[in-house]
Amino acid sequence: MKKTLFFLSLVGFLATQASATPEKNRKTKAPKASMEQQLSRYITYPDAMKSTHQAGVVVIQFRVNDANELNNLKVFSKNEELNSTIVKQLVGKKLVGYGDDSEELHTVRLRFQPE
């Protein structure tokens, strides 16, 4: 009798705990395309590199504001014309899925190849 009563109280306790903390279906805001893929849609092969037909890698840093727009954009390359071209192409563009933390600094490498 004591075992049955203990077992029923244990089942009742577990049932109340399970209903008190229901399992949540968490939906993450994972972007459909990676950051690099989204950025590559906005950038064309820079005019500064067309005359030399060079391929290259450029590093950019930026923040994404609450409206998912790029801001505080910095381009790291030795070619100032290339830097300004990339800034003009990207400033104010939107990145889907990355606007949750406007203080986060993103760093991305972009590869350029002649057309």
PDB file of C-alpha atoms in Angstrom:
ATOM      1  CA  MET A   1       0.000   0.000   0.000  1.00  0.00           C
ATOM      2  CA  LYS A   2       2.803   2.403   0.880  1.00  0.00           C
ATOM      3  CA  LYS A   3       4.551   1.596  -2.406  1.00  0.00           C
ATOM      4  CA  THR A   4       1.393   2.283  -4.400  1.00  0.00           C
ATOM      5  CA  LEU A   5       0.769   5.565  -2.610  1.00  0.00           C
ATOM      6  CA  PHE A   6       4.401   6.616  -3.114  1.00  0.00           C
ATOM      7  CA  PHE A   7       4.250   5.665  -6.799  1.00  0.00           C
ATOM      8  CA  LEU A   8       1.011   7.635  -7.369  1.00  0.00           C
ATOM      9  CA  SER A   9       2.398  10.709  -5.611  1.00  0.00           C
ATOM     10  CA  LEU A  10       5.589  10.472  -7.679  1.00  0.00           C
ATOM     11  CA  VAL A  11       3.579  10.257 -10.919  1.00  0.00           C
ATOM     12  CA  GLY A  12       1.448  13.209  -9.804  1.00  0.00           C
ATOM     13  CA  PHE A  13       4.529  15.262  -8.966  1.00  0.00           C
ATOM     14  CA  LEU A  14       6.156  14.530 -12.319  1.00  0.00           C
ATOM     15  CA  ALA A  15       2.937  15.350 -14.171  1.00  0.00           C
ATOM     16  CA  THR A  16       2.657  18.747 -12.485  1.00  0.00           C
ATOM     17  CA  GLN A  17       6.308  19.542 -13.226  1.00  0.00           C
ATOM     18  CA  ALA A  18       5.907  18.599 -16.883  1.00  0.00           C
ATOM     19  CA  SER A  19       2.880  20.856 -17.279  1.00  0.00           C
ATOM     20  CA  ALA A  20       4.543  23.715 -15.393  1.00  0.00           C
ATOM     21  CA  THR A  21       7.473  23.876 -17.823  1.00  0.00           C
ATOM     22  CA  PRO A  22       6.130  23.002 -21.253  1.00  0.00           C
ATOM     23  CA  GLU A  23       8.606  22.382 -24.014  1.00  0.00           C
ATOM     24  CA  LYS A  24       8.924  25.361 -26.337  1.00  0.00           C
ATOM     25  CA  ASN A  25       9.321  25.114 -30.037  1.00  0.00           C
ATOM     26  CA  ARG A  26      12.146  27.532 -30.645  1.00  0.00           C
ATOM     27  CA  LYS A  27      12.246  29.097 -34.030  1.00  0.00           C
ATOM     28  CA  THR A  28      15.586  30.645 -34.761  1.00  0.00           C
ATOM     29  CA  LYS A  29      15.974  33.531 -37.132  1.00  0.00           C
ATOM     30  CA  ALA A  30      18.625  31.824 -39.173  1.00  0.00           C
ATOM     31  CA  PRO A  31      19.266  33.697 -42.389  1.00  0.00           C
ATOM     32  CA  LYS A  32      18.359  31.912 -45.592  1.00  0.00           C
ATOM     33  CA  ALA A  33      21.633  32.984 -47.151  1.00  0.00           C
ATOM     34  CA  SER A  34      24.985  33.458 -45.484  1.00  0.00           C
ATOM     35  CA  MET A  35      26.359  36.914 -44.889  1.00  0.00           C
ATOM     36  CA  GLU A  36      28.899  36.533 -47.708  1.00  0.00           C
ATOM     37  CA  GLN A  37      26.199  35.430 -50.156  1.00  0.00           C
ATOM     38  CA  GLN A  38      23.991  38.378 -49.283  1.00  0.00           C
ATOM     39  CA  LEU A  39      26.874  40.838 -49.645  1.00  0.00           C
ATOM     40  CA  SER A  40      27.939  39.379 -52.990  1.00  0.00           C
ATOM     41  CA  ARG A  41      24.537  40.300 -54.439  1.00  0.00           C
ATOM     42  CA  TYR A  42      25.270  43.986 -53.850  1.00  0.00           C
ATOM     43  CA  ILE A  43      28.862  44.141 -55.081  1.00  0.00           C
ATOM     44  CA  THR A  44      30.087  44.200 -58.660  1.00  0.00           C
ATOM     45  CA  TYR A  45      33.679  43.837 -59.816  1.00  0.00           C
ATOM     46  CA  PRO A  46      35.221  47.198 -58.910  1.00  0.00           C
ATOM     47  CA  ASP A  47      36.187  49.585 -61.704  1.00  0.00           C
ATOM     48  CA  ALA A  48      39.428  50.204 -59.828  1.00  0.00           C
ATOM     49  CA  MET A  49      40.488  46.620 -60.571  1.00  0.00           C
ATOM     50  CA  LYS A  50      39.136  46.270 -64.137  1.00  0.00           C
ATOM     51  CA  SER A  51      42.163  47.865 -65.780  1.00  0.00           C
ATOM     52  CA  THR A  52      44.560  45.409 -64.127  1.00  0.00           C
ATOM     53  CA  HIS A  53      42.292  42.318 -64.381  1.00  0.00           C
ATOM     54  CA  GLN A  54      43.425  41.307 -60.926  1.00  0.00           C
ATOM     55  CA  ALA A  55      41.723  38.998 -58.531  1.00  0.00           C
ATOM     56  CA  GLY A  56      41.913  39.931 -54.907  1.00  0.00           C
ATOM     57  CA  VAL A  57      40.632  39.638 -51.382  1.00  0.00           C
ATOM     58  CA  VAL A  58      39.247  42.563 -49.420  1.00  0.00           C
ATOM     59  CA  VAL A  59      38.332  42.518 -45.740  1.00  0.00           C
ATOM     60  CA  ILE A  60      35.374  44.591 -44.595  1.00  0.00           C
ATOM     61  CA  GLN A  61      34.032  45.326 -41.122  1.00  0.00           C
ATOM     62  CA  PHE A  62      30.602  46.683 -40.315  1.00  0.00           C
ATOM     63  CA  ARG A  63      27.687  46.687 -37.930  1.00  0.00           C
ATOM     64  CA  VAL A  64      24.069  45.886 -38.775  1.00  0.00           C
ATOM     65  CA  ASN A  65      21.507  48.229 -37.212  1.00  0.00           C
ATOM     66  CA  ASP A  66      17.988  47.357 -36.016  1.00  0.00           C
ATOM     67  CA  ALA A  67      16.627  47.953 -39.538  1.00  0.00           C
ATOM     68  CA  ASN A  68      19.094  45.316 -40.871  1.00  0.00           C
ATOM     69  CA  GLU A  69      21.090  48.008 -42.708  1.00  0.00           C
ATOM     70  CA  LEU A  70      24.883  48.059 -42.934  1.00  0.00           C
ATOM     71  CA  ASN A  71      26.574  50.927 -41.120  1.00  0.00           C
ATOM     72  CA  ASN A  72      30.005  51.856 -39.713  1.00  0.00           C
ATOM     73  CA  LEU A  73      31.483  50.236 -42.802  1.00  0.00           C
ATOM     74  CA  LYS A  74      35.281  49.962 -43.062  1.00  0.00           C
ATOM     75  CA  VAL A  75      37.179  48.423 -45.971  1.00  0.00           C
ATOM     76  CA  PHE A  76      40.735  47.201 -45.502  1.00  0.00           C
ATOM     77  CA  SER A  77      42.788  47.243 -48.688  1.00  0.00           C
ATOM     78  CA  LYS A  78      45.742  49.232 -49.971  1.00  0.00           C
ATOM     79  CA  ASN A  79      43.711  50.721 -52.837  1.00  0.00           C
ATOM     80  CA  GLU A  80      41.747  53.788 -51.667  1.00  0.00           C
ATOM     81  CA  GLU A  81      39.678  53.879 -54.869  1.00  0.00           C
ATOM     82  CA  LEU A  82      38.647  50.285 -54.263  1.00  0.00           C
ATOM     83  CA  ASN A  83      37.770  51.088 -50.651  1.00  0.00           C
ATOM     84  CA  SER A  84      35.492  53.976 -51.604  1.00  0.00           C
ATOM     85  CA  THR A  85      33.843  51.947 -54.398  1.00  0.00           C
ATOM     86  CA  ILE A  86      32.954  49.127 -52.024  1.00  0.00           C
ATOM     87  CA  VAL A  87      31.668  51.529 -49.376  1.00  0.00           C
ATOM     88  CA  LYS A  88      29.401  53.202 -51.962  1.00  0.00           C
ATOM     89  CA  GLN A  89      28.070  49.826 -53.094  1.00  0.00           C
ATOM     90  CA  LEU A  90      27.322  48.560 -49.582  1.00  0.00           C
ATOM     91  CA  VAL A  91      26.330  51.516 -47.419  1.00  0.00           C
ATOM     92  CA  GLY A  92      22.668  51.287 -46.405  1.00  0.00           C
ATOM     93  CA  LYS A  93      22.151  47.821 -47.929  1.00  0.00           C
ATOM     94  CA  LYS A  94      20.199  45.283 -45.905  1.00  0.00           C
ATOM     95  CA  LEU A  95      21.296  41.933 -44.498  1.00  0.00           C
ATOM     96  CA  VAL A  96      18.459  39.644 -43.474  1.00  0.00           C
ATOM     97  CA  GLY A  97      18.841  37.865 -40.153  1.00  0.00           C
ATOM     98  CA  TYR A  98      21.696  39.842 -38.624  1.00  0.00           C
ATOM     99  CA  GLY A  99      20.070  42.918 -37.038  1.00  0.00           C
ATOM    100  CA  ASP A 100      19.522  41.444 -33.570  1.00  0.00           C
ATOM    101  CA  ASP A 101      22.622  42.987 -32.000  1.00  0.00           C
ATOM    102  CA  SER A 102      23.541  46.401 -33.388  1.00  0.00           C
ATOM    103  CA  GLU A 103      26.757  46.465 -31.330  1.00  0.00           C
ATOM    104  CA  GLU A 104      28.169  43.292 -32.893  1.00  0.00           C
ATOM    105  CA  LEU A 105      31.079  43.945 -35.253  1.00  0.00           C
ATOM    106  CA  HIS A 106      31.070  41.684 -38.313  1.00  0.00           C
ATOM    107  CA  THR A 107      34.226  40.961 -40.312  1.00  0.00           C
ATOM    108  CA  VAL A 108      33.953  39.417 -43.778  1.00  0.00           C
ATOM    109  CA  ARG A 109      36.451  38.553 -46.508  1.00  0.00           C
ATOM    110  CA  LEU A 110      35.296  39.184 -50.053  1.00  0.00           C
ATOM    111  CA  ARG A 111      37.035  37.694 -53.091  1.00  0.00           C
ATOM    112  CA  PHE A 112      37.072  39.531 -56.401  1.00  0.00           C
ATOM    113  CA  GLN A 113      37.688  37.864 -59.751  1.00  0.00           C
ATOM    114  CA  PRO A 114      37.804  39.511 -63.179  1.00  0.00           C
ATOM    115  CA  GLU A 115      34.728  39.016 -65.313  1.00  0.00           C
TER     116      GLU A 115
END
